GROMACS .gro file of C-alpha atoms in nm:
model
  483
    1MET     CA    1   0.000   0.000   0.000
    2LEU     CA    2   0.126   0.348  -0.084
    3LEU     CA    3   0.152   0.565   0.225
    4VAL     CA    4   0.165   0.938   0.169
    5GLY     CA    5   0.179   1.171   0.468
    6VAL     CA    6   0.122   1.540   0.416
    7GLY     CA    7   0.402   1.731   0.582
    8LEU     CA    8   0.467   2.002   0.325
    9ILE     CA    9   0.713   2.284   0.326
   10VAL     CA   10   0.545   2.505   0.066
   11ALA     CA   11   0.753   2.744  -0.148
   12ILE     CA   12   0.588   3.061  -0.279
   13GLY     CA   13   0.743   3.290  -0.535
   14ASN     CA   14   1.118   3.292  -0.581
   15HIS     CA   15   1.240   3.056  -0.311
   16ARG     CA   16   1.580   2.904  -0.246
   17ALA     CA   17   1.569   2.566  -0.073
   18ASN     CA   18   1.876   2.411   0.074
   19PRO     CA   19   1.932   2.048  -0.035
   20PRO     CA   20   1.868   1.799   0.246
   21PRO     CA   21   2.185   1.692   0.427
   22ARG     CA   22   2.358   1.392   0.267
   23VAL     CA   23   2.422   1.082   0.482
   24THR     CA   24   2.713   0.849   0.400
   25ASP     CA   25   2.673   0.585   0.669
   26PRO     CA   26   2.788   0.239   0.552
   27PHE     CA   27   2.559  -0.061   0.550
   28PRO     CA   28   2.536  -0.251   0.878
   29ALA     CA   29   2.680  -0.604   0.900
   30PRO     CA   30   2.433  -0.800   1.114
   31HIS     CA   31   2.572  -1.094   1.307
   32GLN     CA   32   2.397  -1.426   1.245
   33LEU     CA   33   2.475  -1.748   1.432
   34SER     CA   34   2.497  -2.044   1.198
   35ALA     CA   35   2.549  -2.416   1.251
   36ILE     CA   36   2.756  -2.554   0.964
   37ALA     CA   37   2.835  -2.921   0.910
   38VAL     CA   38   3.209  -2.971   0.867
   39PRO     CA   39   3.281  -3.336   0.786
   40LEU     CA   40   3.657  -3.377   0.806
   41ASP     CA   41   3.806  -3.657   0.598
   42ILE     CA   42   4.136  -3.804   0.712
   43ASP     CA   43   4.335  -4.043   0.497
   44ALA     CA   44   4.363  -4.354   0.712
   45ALA     CA   45   4.581  -4.545   0.465
   46VAL     CA   46   4.852  -4.509   0.731
   47LEU     CA   47   4.671  -4.782   0.923
   48SER     CA   48   4.694  -5.020   0.629
   49ARG     CA   49   5.058  -4.935   0.577
   50MET     CA   50   5.130  -4.977   0.946
   51LEU     CA   51   4.960  -5.315   0.963
   52GLU     CA   52   5.140  -5.432   0.652
   53ARG     CA   53   5.466  -5.319   0.811
   54GLU     CA   54   5.404  -5.458   1.157
   55VAL     CA   55   5.255  -5.795   1.063
   56PRO     CA   56   5.511  -6.007   0.875
   57ARG     CA   57   5.403  -6.196   0.566
   58THR     CA   58   5.538  -6.518   0.716
   59LEU     CA   59   5.387  -6.530   1.060
   60TRP     CA   60   5.600  -6.824   1.169
   61SER     CA   61   5.767  -7.140   1.051
   62ILE     CA   62   5.821  -7.466   1.238
   63ASN     CA   63   6.049  -7.769   1.219
   64ARG     CA   64   6.042  -7.970   1.536
   65PRO     CA   65   5.978  -8.325   1.658
   66VAL     CA   66   5.649  -8.409   1.825
   67LYS     CA   67   5.641  -8.716   2.052
   68GLU     CA   68   5.281  -8.802   1.990
   69CYS     CA   69   5.145  -8.710   1.651
   70VAL     CA   70   4.917  -9.017   1.658
   71PRO     CA   71   4.805  -9.126   2.004
   72ALA     CA   72   4.826  -9.495   2.099
   73ALA     CA   73   4.527  -9.710   2.004
   74ARG     CA   74   4.363  -9.890   2.299
   75VAL     CA   75   4.096 -10.153   2.341
   76LYS     CA   76   3.909 -10.281   2.648
   77LEU     CA   77   3.954 -10.648   2.706
   78LEU     CA   78   3.821 -10.827   3.019
   79GLY     CA   79   3.799 -10.489   3.189
   80ALA     CA   80   4.152 -10.394   3.100
   81ASN     CA   81   4.247 -10.096   2.880
   82LEU     CA   82   4.510 -10.249   2.655
   83LYS     CA   83   4.738 -10.057   2.419
   84VAL     CA   84   4.732 -10.226   2.079
   85THR     CA   85   4.948  -9.974   1.891
   86PRO     CA   86   5.207  -9.742   2.031
   87ALA     CA   87   5.189  -9.363   2.008
   88LEU     CA   88   5.355  -9.245   1.694
   89GLY     CA   89   5.586  -8.950   1.693
   90CYS     CA   90   5.668  -8.734   1.393
   91THR     CA   91   5.842  -8.419   1.277
   92VAL     CA   92   5.616  -8.119   1.216
   93VAL     CA   93   5.737  -7.889   0.940
   94GLY     CA   94   5.542  -7.594   0.805
   95THR     CA   95   5.475  -7.223   0.766
   96VAL     CA   96   5.185  -6.991   0.840
   97THR     CA   97   5.159  -6.687   0.611
   98ARG     CA   98   4.911  -6.403   0.569
   99ALA     CA   99   4.753  -6.242   0.267
  100PRO     CA  100   4.714  -5.859   0.223
  101ILE     CA  101   4.526  -5.695   0.509
  102ARG     CA  102   4.185  -5.543   0.434
  103LEU     CA  103   4.033  -5.254   0.633
  104ARG     CA  104   3.660  -5.195   0.666
  105GLY     CA  105   3.423  -5.006   0.891
  106VAL     CA  106   3.129  -5.133   1.092
  107GLY     CA  107   2.962  -4.856   1.289
  108GLU     CA  108   3.240  -4.687   1.481
  109GLU     CA  109   3.472  -4.987   1.461
  110ILE     CA  110   3.761  -5.005   1.218
  111ILE     CA  111   3.813  -5.371   1.143
  112ALA     CA  112   4.136  -5.507   0.993
  113ASP     CA  113   4.079  -5.849   0.835
  114ILE     CA  114   4.401  -6.054   0.822
  115PRO     CA  115   4.366  -6.373   0.610
  116ILE     CA  116   4.594  -6.650   0.740
  117HIS     CA  117   4.706  -6.959   0.549
  118ALA     CA  118   4.882  -7.258   0.704
  119ARG     CA  119   5.076  -7.529   0.526
  120ILE     CA  120   5.201  -7.799   0.764
  121SER     CA  121   5.359  -8.137   0.699
  122ALA     CA  122   5.394  -8.436   0.927
  123ARG     CA  123   5.705  -8.631   0.836
  124ASP     CA  124   5.844  -8.964   0.952
  125VAL     CA  125   5.527  -9.060   1.134
  126GLY     CA  126   5.647  -9.341   1.355
  127GLY     CA  127   5.917  -9.412   1.103
  128VAL     CA  128   5.646  -9.550   0.876
  129LEU     CA  129   5.490  -9.260   0.678
  130ALA     CA  130   5.723  -9.048   0.469
  131GLY     CA  131   5.507  -8.740   0.512
  132GLU     CA  132   5.168  -8.581   0.459
  133THR     CA  133   5.092  -8.214   0.400
  134ALA     CA  134   4.797  -8.034   0.556
  135THR     CA  135   4.663  -7.689   0.468
  136GLY     CA  136   4.435  -7.465   0.664
  137SER     CA  137   4.290  -7.114   0.669
  138ALA     CA  138   4.208  -6.867   0.941
  139MET     CA  139   4.087  -6.508   0.959
  140ALA     CA  140   4.221  -6.271   1.219
  141HIS     CA  141   4.019  -5.957   1.302
  142ALA     CA  142   4.172  -5.651   1.464
  143ARG     CA  143   3.881  -5.439   1.595
  144ILE     CA  144   3.991  -5.079   1.652
  145ARG     CA  145   3.774  -4.820   1.827
  146LEU     CA  146   3.882  -4.457   1.854
  147ALA     CA  147   3.802  -4.218   2.137
  148LEU     CA  148   3.867  -3.845   2.097
  149GLN     CA  149   3.966  -3.665   2.415
  150ASN     CA  150   3.869  -3.311   2.514
  151ASP     CA  151   4.201  -3.180   2.376
  152TRP     CA  152   4.133  -3.357   2.042
  153SER     CA  153   4.400  -3.619   2.102
  154VAL     CA  154   4.296  -3.973   2.019
  155ARG     CA  155   4.304  -4.296   2.212
  156ALA     CA  156   4.256  -4.634   2.053
  157VAL     CA  157   4.128  -4.958   2.202
  158VAL     CA  158   4.215  -5.271   2.006
  159ARG     CA  159   4.069  -5.618   2.036
  160LEU     CA  160   4.222  -5.886   1.820
  161ALA     CA  161   4.087  -6.236   1.771
  162TYR     CA  162   4.096  -6.502   1.503
  163ASP     CA  163   3.925  -6.823   1.414
  164TRP     CA  164   4.017  -7.118   1.195
  165THR     CA  165   3.783  -7.147   0.903
  166ASP     CA  166   3.963  -7.465   0.796
  167ALA     CA  167   4.184  -7.614   1.065
  168PRO     CA  168   4.502  -7.773   0.926
  169GLY     CA  169   4.511  -8.152   0.960
  170ILE     CA  170   4.571  -8.484   0.789
  171GLU     CA  171   4.411  -8.828   0.796
  172PHE     CA  172   4.638  -9.114   0.904
  173LEU     CA  173   4.546  -9.470   0.998
  174GLY     CA  174   4.180  -9.366   1.033
  175GLN     CA  175   4.262  -9.077   1.263
  176ARG     CA  176   4.286  -8.704   1.201
  177ILE     CA  177   4.600  -8.528   1.302
  178THR     CA  178   4.537  -8.150   1.354
  179PHE     CA  179   4.797  -7.881   1.404
  180THR     CA  180   4.572  -7.607   1.544
  181ASP     CA  181   4.745  -7.608   1.883
  182GLN     CA  182   5.087  -7.566   1.728
  183ALA     CA  183   4.965  -7.279   1.513
  184ASP     CA  184   4.785  -7.114   1.805
  185ALA     CA  185   5.102  -7.123   2.012
  186ARG     CA  186   5.279  -6.916   1.750
  187LEU     CA  187   4.993  -6.678   1.671
  188GLN     CA  188   4.919  -6.568   2.028
  189PRO     CA  189   5.241  -6.365   2.071
  190ILE     CA  190   5.163  -6.182   1.745
  191VAL     CA  191   4.813  -6.100   1.872
  192ARG     CA  192   4.948  -5.961   2.198
  193ASN     CA  193   5.210  -5.754   2.016
  194LEU     CA  194   4.949  -5.596   1.787
  195GLU     CA  195   4.730  -5.508   2.084
  196ARG     CA  196   5.025  -5.318   2.230
  197THR     CA  197   5.145  -5.142   1.915
  198LEU     CA  198   4.825  -5.054   1.730
  199PRO     CA  199   4.703  -4.776   1.966
  200ALA     CA  200   5.036  -4.594   1.930
  201GLU     CA  201   5.019  -4.627   1.554
  202VAL     CA  202   4.663  -4.495   1.542
  203ALA     CA  203   4.782  -4.186   1.729
  204LYS     CA  204   5.006  -4.114   1.429
  205LEU     CA  205   4.695  -4.017   1.232
  206ASN     CA  206   4.752  -3.671   1.388
  207ILE     CA  207   4.380  -3.604   1.414
  208ARG     CA  208   4.429  -3.304   1.640
  209THR     CA  209   4.668  -3.143   1.392
  210ARG     CA  210   4.427  -3.193   1.105
  211VAL     CA  211   4.133  -3.053   1.303
  212ALA     CA  212   4.342  -2.753   1.411
  213GLU     CA  213   4.441  -2.682   1.049
  214ALA     CA  214   4.078  -2.692   0.936
  215TRP     CA  215   3.971  -2.473   1.230
  216ALA     CA  216   4.233  -2.206   1.154
  217GLN     CA  217   4.131  -2.187   0.788
  218SER     CA  218   3.762  -2.155   0.878
  219PHE     CA  219   3.815  -1.788   0.967
  220THR     CA  220   3.751  -1.667   0.615
  221SER     CA  221   3.506  -1.491   0.381
  222LEU     CA  222   3.281  -1.651   0.121
  223GLN     CA  223   3.172  -1.454  -0.184
  224LEU     CA  224   2.794  -1.459  -0.220
  225ASN     CA  225   2.773  -1.233  -0.523
  226ALA     CA  226   3.052  -1.124  -0.756
  227GLN     CA  227   2.918  -0.788  -0.878
  228ASN     CA  228   2.623  -0.547  -0.885
  229PRO     CA  229   2.694  -0.543  -0.595
  230PRO     CA  230   2.976  -0.765  -0.463
  231VAL     CA  231   2.855  -0.936  -0.145
  232TRP     CA  232   3.068  -1.133   0.103
  233MET     CA  233   2.980  -1.349   0.401
  234ARG     CA  234   3.250  -1.350   0.667
  235ILE     CA  235   3.268  -1.662   0.884
  236THR     CA  236   3.397  -1.641   1.241
  237PRO     CA  237   3.390  -1.985   1.409
  238GLN     CA  238   3.297  -2.001   1.776
  239ARG     CA  239   3.281  -2.370   1.861
  240LEU     CA  240   3.332  -2.718   1.715
  241ARG     CA  241   3.090  -2.999   1.786
  242TYR     CA  242   3.185  -3.367   1.753
  243GLY     CA  243   2.930  -3.631   1.662
  244GLY     CA  244   3.142  -3.942   1.610
  245TYR     CA  245   3.306  -4.086   1.302
  246ARG     CA  246   3.273  -4.345   1.032
  247PHE     CA  247   3.530  -4.538   0.833
  248SER     CA  248   3.494  -4.624   0.467
  249GLY     CA  249   3.759  -4.735   0.222
  250ASN     CA  250   4.075  -4.573   0.352
  251THR     CA  251   3.896  -4.261   0.475
  252LEU     CA  252   3.817  -4.174   0.834
  253ARG     CA  253   3.538  -3.914   0.833
  254LEU     CA  254   3.491  -3.712   1.151
  255ARG     CA  255   3.136  -3.579   1.190
  256LEU     CA  256   3.202  -3.223   1.301
  257GLY     CA  257   2.972  -2.925   1.328
  258MET     CA  258   3.083  -2.565   1.352
  259ASP     CA  259   2.893  -2.287   1.528
  260ALA     CA  260   2.998  -1.964   1.360
  261LEU     CA  261   2.905  -1.599   1.336
  262THR     CA  262   2.821  -1.503   0.979
  263GLU     CA  263   2.837  -1.138   0.872
  264THR     CA  264   2.754  -0.991   0.534
  265PHE     CA  265   2.956  -0.714   0.371
  266VAL     CA  266   2.882  -0.523   0.053
  267GLY     CA  267   3.178  -0.407  -0.153
  268PRO     CA  268   3.541  -0.521  -0.133
  269ARG     CA  269   3.634  -0.848   0.038
  270PRO     CA  270   3.647  -0.787   0.414
  271GLU     CA  271   3.949  -0.864   0.625
  272ASP     CA  272   3.952  -1.221   0.754
  273PRO     CA  273   3.870  -1.238   1.125
  274ASP     CA  274   4.151  -1.317   1.366
  275ALA     CA  275   4.167  -1.690   1.431
  276ILE     CA  276   4.141  -1.811   1.789
  277PRO     CA  277   4.304  -2.131   1.920
  278LEU     CA  278   4.121  -2.460   1.868
  279PRO     CA  279   3.862  -2.483   2.149
  280PRO     CA  280   3.812  -2.800   2.354
  281LEU     CA  281   3.603  -3.073   2.197
  282SER     CA  282   3.230  -3.036   2.250
  283ARG     CA  283   3.028  -3.355   2.232
  284THR     CA  284   2.693  -3.187   2.177
  285THR     CA  285   2.536  -3.245   1.840
  286GLY     CA  286   2.308  -3.029   1.632
  287GLY     CA  287   2.161  -2.997   1.287
  288GLU     CA  288   2.281  -2.788   0.998
  289GLN     CA  289   2.144  -2.437   0.974
  290LEU     CA  290   2.311  -2.165   0.775
  291ARG     CA  291   2.186  -1.814   0.845
  292PHE     CA  292   2.306  -1.516   0.651
  293PHE     CA  293   2.208  -1.161   0.564
  294ILE     CA  294   2.207  -1.037   0.205
  295PRO     CA  295   2.099  -0.682   0.128
  296VAL     CA  296   1.923  -0.620  -0.203
  297ILE     CA  297   2.083  -0.289  -0.295
  298ALA     CA  298   1.983  -0.022  -0.541
  299ASP     CA  299   2.270   0.221  -0.591
  300TYR     CA  300   2.140   0.578  -0.608
  301ALA     CA  301   2.315   0.633  -0.940
  302GLN     CA  302   2.124   0.334  -1.075
  303LEU     CA  303   1.795   0.445  -0.918
  304GLU     CA  304   1.799   0.796  -1.065
  305PRO     CA  305   1.729   0.694  -1.428
  306VAL     CA  306   1.472   0.437  -1.309
  307ILE     CA  307   1.274   0.704  -1.123
  308LEU     CA  308   1.314   0.954  -1.407
  309ARG     CA  309   1.177   0.707  -1.664
  310ALA     CA  310   0.875   0.639  -1.440
  311LEU     CA  311   0.804   1.014  -1.405
  312VAL     CA  312   0.844   1.076  -1.777
  313LYS     CA  313   0.606   0.790  -1.853
  314ARG     CA  314   0.351   0.924  -1.602
  315SER     CA  315   0.378   1.276  -1.747
  316ARG     CA  316   0.224   1.163  -2.078
  317ARG     CA  317  -0.109   1.252  -1.922
  318ALA     CA  318  -0.191   1.552  -1.709
  319PHE     CA  319  -0.173   1.553  -1.330
  320ASP     CA  320  -0.478   1.656  -1.131
  321VAL     CA  321  -0.346   1.901  -0.872
  322PRO     CA  322  -0.602   1.990  -0.600
  323GLY     CA  323  -0.699   2.358  -0.611
  324ILE     CA  324  -0.528   2.406  -0.949
  325GLY     CA  325  -0.672   2.148  -1.185
  326PRO     CA  326  -0.497   1.970  -1.473
  327VAL     CA  327  -0.124   2.032  -1.493
  328THR     CA  328   0.116   1.913  -1.762
  329ALA     CA  329   0.474   1.847  -1.659
  330ARG     CA  330   0.816   1.774  -1.804
  331PHE     CA  331   1.070   1.592  -1.585
  332ASP     CA  332   1.434   1.654  -1.678
  333LYS     CA  333   1.653   1.512  -1.404
  334VAL     CA  334   1.642   1.319  -1.076
  335THR     CA  335   1.909   1.324  -0.804
  336ALA     CA  336   1.883   1.071  -0.522
  337TYR     CA  337   2.075   1.010  -0.199
  338ALA     CA  338   2.027   0.921   0.168
  339THR     CA  339   1.942   1.186   0.421
  340ALA     CA  340   1.891   1.193   0.797
  341GLY     CA  341   1.647   0.963   0.976
  342GLY     CA  342   1.671   0.675   0.730
  343ARG     CA  343   1.498   0.885   0.464
  344ILE     CA  344   1.563   0.921   0.094
  345ALA     CA  345   1.612   1.262  -0.069
  346LEU     CA  346   1.504   1.317  -0.429
  347GLY     CA  347   1.595   1.631  -0.621
  348ILE     CA  348   1.353   1.657  -0.917
  349THR     CA  349   1.429   1.910  -1.192
  350LEU     CA  350   1.106   1.979  -1.381
  351ALA     CA  351   0.887   2.224  -1.567
  352ALA     CA  352   0.510   2.246  -1.530
  353ARG     CA  353   0.220   2.446  -1.671
  354ALA     CA  354  -0.132   2.468  -1.539
  355GLU     CA  355  -0.418   2.457  -1.786
  356GLY     CA  356  -0.464   2.805  -1.930
  357ASP     CA  357  -0.111   2.927  -1.844
  358ARG     CA  358   0.109   3.052  -2.128
  359GLU     CA  359   0.452   2.975  -1.978
  360ASP     CA  360   0.616   2.687  -1.791
  361THR     CA  361   0.726   2.718  -1.433
  362ASN     CA  362   1.077   2.571  -1.396
  363GLY     CA  363   1.252   2.461  -1.084
  364LEU     CA  364   1.418   2.204  -0.864
  365VAL     CA  365   1.194   2.043  -0.605
  366TRP     CA  366   1.337   1.846  -0.314
  367VAL     CA  367   1.139   1.558  -0.171
  368THR     CA  368   1.232   1.372   0.146
  369ALA     CA  369   1.041   1.064   0.252
  370LEU     CA  370   1.073   0.752   0.459
  371PRO     CA  371   1.058   0.443   0.235
  372VAL     CA  372   0.845   0.167   0.384
  373ASN     CA  373   0.734  -0.182   0.294
  374ALA     CA  374   0.524  -0.456   0.451
  375ALA     CA  375   0.694  -0.757   0.610
  376ASN     CA  376   0.828  -1.002   0.352
  377SER     CA  377   0.730  -0.772   0.070
  378GLN     CA  378   0.931  -0.587  -0.189
  379ARG     CA  379   0.645  -0.336  -0.252
  380VAL     CA  380   0.762   0.014  -0.164
  381GLY     CA  381   0.560   0.304  -0.023
  382PHE     CA  382   0.648   0.639   0.133
  383THR     CA  383   0.551   0.810   0.453
  384GLN     CA  384   0.649   1.135   0.626
  385LEU     CA  385   0.668   1.308   0.286
  386ALA     CA  386   0.814   1.661   0.284
  387VAL     CA  387   0.856   1.885  -0.023
  388ASP     CA  388   1.057   2.204  -0.073
  389GLY     CA  389   1.189   2.370  -0.389
  390ASP     CA  390   1.393   2.624  -0.579
  391THR     CA  391   1.146   2.777  -0.825
  392ASP     CA  392   1.121   3.070  -1.064
  393GLY     CA  393   0.838   3.317  -1.076
  394ILE     CA  394   0.533   3.382  -0.866
  395GLY     CA  395   0.389   3.045  -0.970
  396GLY     CA  396   0.663   2.841  -0.803
  397ASP     CA  397   0.403   2.701  -0.565
  398LEU     CA  398   0.273   2.501  -0.862
  399LEU     CA  399   0.579   2.273  -0.871
  400VAL     CA  400   0.572   2.197  -0.502
  401ARG     CA  401   0.203   2.117  -0.509
  402LEU     CA  402   0.248   1.906  -0.824
  403VAL     CA  403   0.526   1.695  -0.674
  404ASN     CA  404   0.314   1.644  -0.364
  405THR     CA  405   0.032   1.487  -0.562
  406PRO     CA  406  -0.026   1.112  -0.528
  407GLY     CA  407   0.043   1.075  -0.902
  408VAL     CA  408   0.409   1.172  -0.864
  409SER     CA  409   0.478   0.985  -0.542
  410ARG     CA  410   0.297   0.677  -0.672
  411ALA     CA  411   0.506   0.677  -0.991
  412VAL     CA  412   0.824   0.692  -0.780
  413ALA     CA  413   0.704   0.415  -0.547
  414ASP     CA  414   0.594   0.187  -0.831
  415SER     CA  415   0.929   0.226  -1.007
  416LEU     CA  416   1.116   0.132  -0.688
  417THR     CA  417   0.881  -0.161  -0.625
  418GLN     CA  418   0.954  -0.304  -0.971
  419ASN     CA  419   1.325  -0.243  -0.927
  420PHE     CA  420   1.343  -0.418  -0.590
  421THR     CA  421   1.126  -0.710  -0.700
  422ASP     CA  422   1.350  -0.776  -1.000
  423ASP     CA  423   1.673  -0.722  -0.805
  424PHE     CA  424   1.550  -0.944  -0.523
  425ARG     CA  425   1.480  -1.237  -0.753
  426GLU     CA  426   1.803  -1.189  -0.942
  427LEU     CA  427   2.020  -1.166  -0.630
  428ILE     CA  428   1.863  -1.467  -0.458
  429GLY     CA  429   1.918  -1.668  -0.776
  430LYS     CA  430   2.281  -1.558  -0.802
  431VAL     CA  431   2.353  -1.629  -0.437
  432GLN     CA  432   2.192  -1.974  -0.466
  433ARG     CA  433   2.412  -2.055  -0.765
  434ALA     CA  434   2.721  -1.913  -0.598
  435ILE     CA  435   2.701  -2.129  -0.288
  436VAL     CA  436   2.582  -2.457  -0.441
  437GLU     CA  437   2.948  -2.556  -0.452
  438LYS     CA  438   3.215  -2.300  -0.377
  439SER     CA  439   3.588  -2.336  -0.316
  440ALA     CA  440   3.744  -2.113  -0.055
  441GLY     CA  441   4.103  -2.194   0.030
  442ASP     CA  442   4.121  -2.559   0.130
  443PHE     CA  443   3.744  -2.580   0.174
  444VAL     CA  444   3.470  -2.688  -0.061
  445ILE     CA  445   3.145  -2.530   0.057
  446ARG     CA  446   2.810  -2.674  -0.042
  447ALA     CA  447   2.503  -2.484   0.067
  448GLU     CA  448   2.138  -2.455  -0.012
  449ILE     CA  449   1.902  -2.168   0.057
  450GLY     CA  450   1.575  -2.263   0.222
  451GLN     CA  451   1.351  -1.997   0.377
  452VAL     CA  452   1.397  -1.631   0.282
  453ARG     CA  453   1.245  -1.332   0.460
  454THR     CA  454   1.276  -0.959   0.399
  455GLY     CA  455   1.306  -0.677   0.646
  456VAL     CA  456   1.238  -0.305   0.643
  457LEU     CA  457   1.358  -0.098   0.349
  458LYS     CA  458   1.636   0.142   0.448
  459ALA     CA  459   1.811   0.438   0.291
  460GLY     CA  460   2.182   0.397   0.359
  461GLY     CA  461   2.483   0.590   0.242
  462PRO     CA  462   2.576   0.357  -0.049
  463GLY     CA  463   2.219   0.305  -0.169
  464LEU     CA  464   1.861   0.217  -0.092
  465TYR     CA  465   1.858  -0.138   0.034
  466LEU     CA  466   1.619  -0.410   0.139
  467PRO     CA  467   1.756  -0.637   0.414
  468VAL     CA  468   1.705  -1.006   0.339
  469TRP     CA  469   1.769  -1.293   0.579
  470ALA     CA  470   1.810  -1.643   0.441
  471ASP     CA  471   1.810  -1.975   0.622
  472GLY     CA  472   1.944  -2.292   0.468
  473SER     CA  473   2.193  -2.569   0.518
  474ALA     CA  474   2.566  -2.573   0.459
  475ARG     CA  475   2.837  -2.836   0.450
  476VAL     CA  476   3.203  -2.744   0.443
  477THR     CA  477   3.451  -3.014   0.339
  478TYR     CA  478   3.819  -2.964   0.411
  479VAL     CA  479   4.021  -3.065   0.105
  480PRO     CA  480   4.393  -2.979   0.144
  481ASN     CA  481   4.549  -2.827  -0.168
  482ALA     CA  482   4.204  -2.762  -0.317
  483ARG     CA  483   4.317  -2.426  -0.450
   0.00000   0.00000   0.00000
C-alpha cells in the first residue's frame, strides 16, 4: 500500500531551498549465528601401511619333533584298557603366512581383516609314513575403536581375535592329526604384540593437527555475489561440535559441526577475522542451519534513471493538482541520496504548466520521505513526505504542489517496487548458484538456501537497500590443496 503523509514545506514565489543533508553511513553487518556441518576426511591409509609393516608376511615357521602325533590305540579287554598300537611321533614342518590386510568399517569400529594360510607337513610318522601335508585357513580380526579426548587427542582400544575357518590336519590310519594347537602357540604372541602397538600407531593419524588446520582456515570470507553489488559473508567460528566418526575405504570421516558468526559485507572483500586457538572438543550435536544476511541494494546512481523514466512515462497525461486542476509536466533530471532519519532525498528538476497558463514554471523540487514496505514484501511506499523547492516566478508554488500529488509519489514508489522485485529475484538466484558448490582456500562449501524473509527498506549511504535474511543448510569439506 502506498503511504503518503502530508508534511509540506510550501515554497511561494522565488524561493531558495537548501538540499537535504547527505548521509554516507555504511551498510550494517548483522551478526547471524549459523550451525555448519564440517565433515573432516582423514586419509587412514597409514593404518593399512602400518599393519602391513608390523605384521610379517610369514607369521612363523616350524620344524620340530612331536612325541605323539598319533596317540596310541587302545581296546578294552576283560575290563583292562590295553594298548594295541604305540603312540607315533613325527616331525612337524610348516609355515603360516598371511595375505594382504583389508580394512573396513562397521559402525564406529575399524576392522582389519588378516587372512591366514597354514601349510604344515607331518614327516616320519612313527618311522612309517614319509610325510603328509595339511593346509588350513584362518581369519584374524583386529577391531579398533577410537576415542577423541577433550584436547582432540585420540586414544585407541584394540581387540584382536581369530578363528580357523579350515583347521590344518591330515588323515592317518583312520585318525585325524590336527595342528591347530601348534599354530595357536605361535599366533598368540603376534596378537598380543598388535594389541600393544596398534594404539600408538593410530595416534600417528595426527587427528588433532588436522582438526586444528581446518579450524584455523575456517576464519575466512565466502563470496555470495561477484558484482552489482559484490557481497561477502565473513565466517567467524565459535565452537566445534563432535558427533562421532565413520570409516569407509581408507577414509576416516569425523562428523564435526561448527557454530559460527556469519556477517555480510557489501563491496570489497572484508578482512579475515583473527583466528582463535582450537577450542576443547564439545560432544553436543546439532543440525545444519546456515543463516546469513544479504541486502538487495539499489545504488542511487542506478535508481535515478529508473525514477526519471517512471516520471516521464507518467507525465504523458496531465496531473490533477487539487486547487489548481490539470497540470502538464516535463521531468528533466532526478538526483537521489540518503538523508537523515533513514529517509531518501530526491531532487527533481522539472517544468510544469497549469491549464490556461502561457509559460512553464521551472525549478528544482526536493522531496524527502521515509521508504516503507510490509513484512516479507518488496512493494515500496512512502511516509512522512516533505517537499521544498527552488522555483522561478510567482507560480513556483505550482511545482511543489504538483510533486506532492499522489500521481508523482505513486510513480516513484511503483518504479522502486519493480526495481526491488527484479533485483531481489536476481540476487537470490545468483547467491543460490554461488554457494551450491564454492571453493574457498582448502574448503569446498556446499550450501542450499531454504527460507527467505525480507526486512524493512532502508536508505543507507551507499544506496537504498532491502535487508534479506536467508536460512538454509551448509556443509564445508576440508580438502587440502584444493586451490
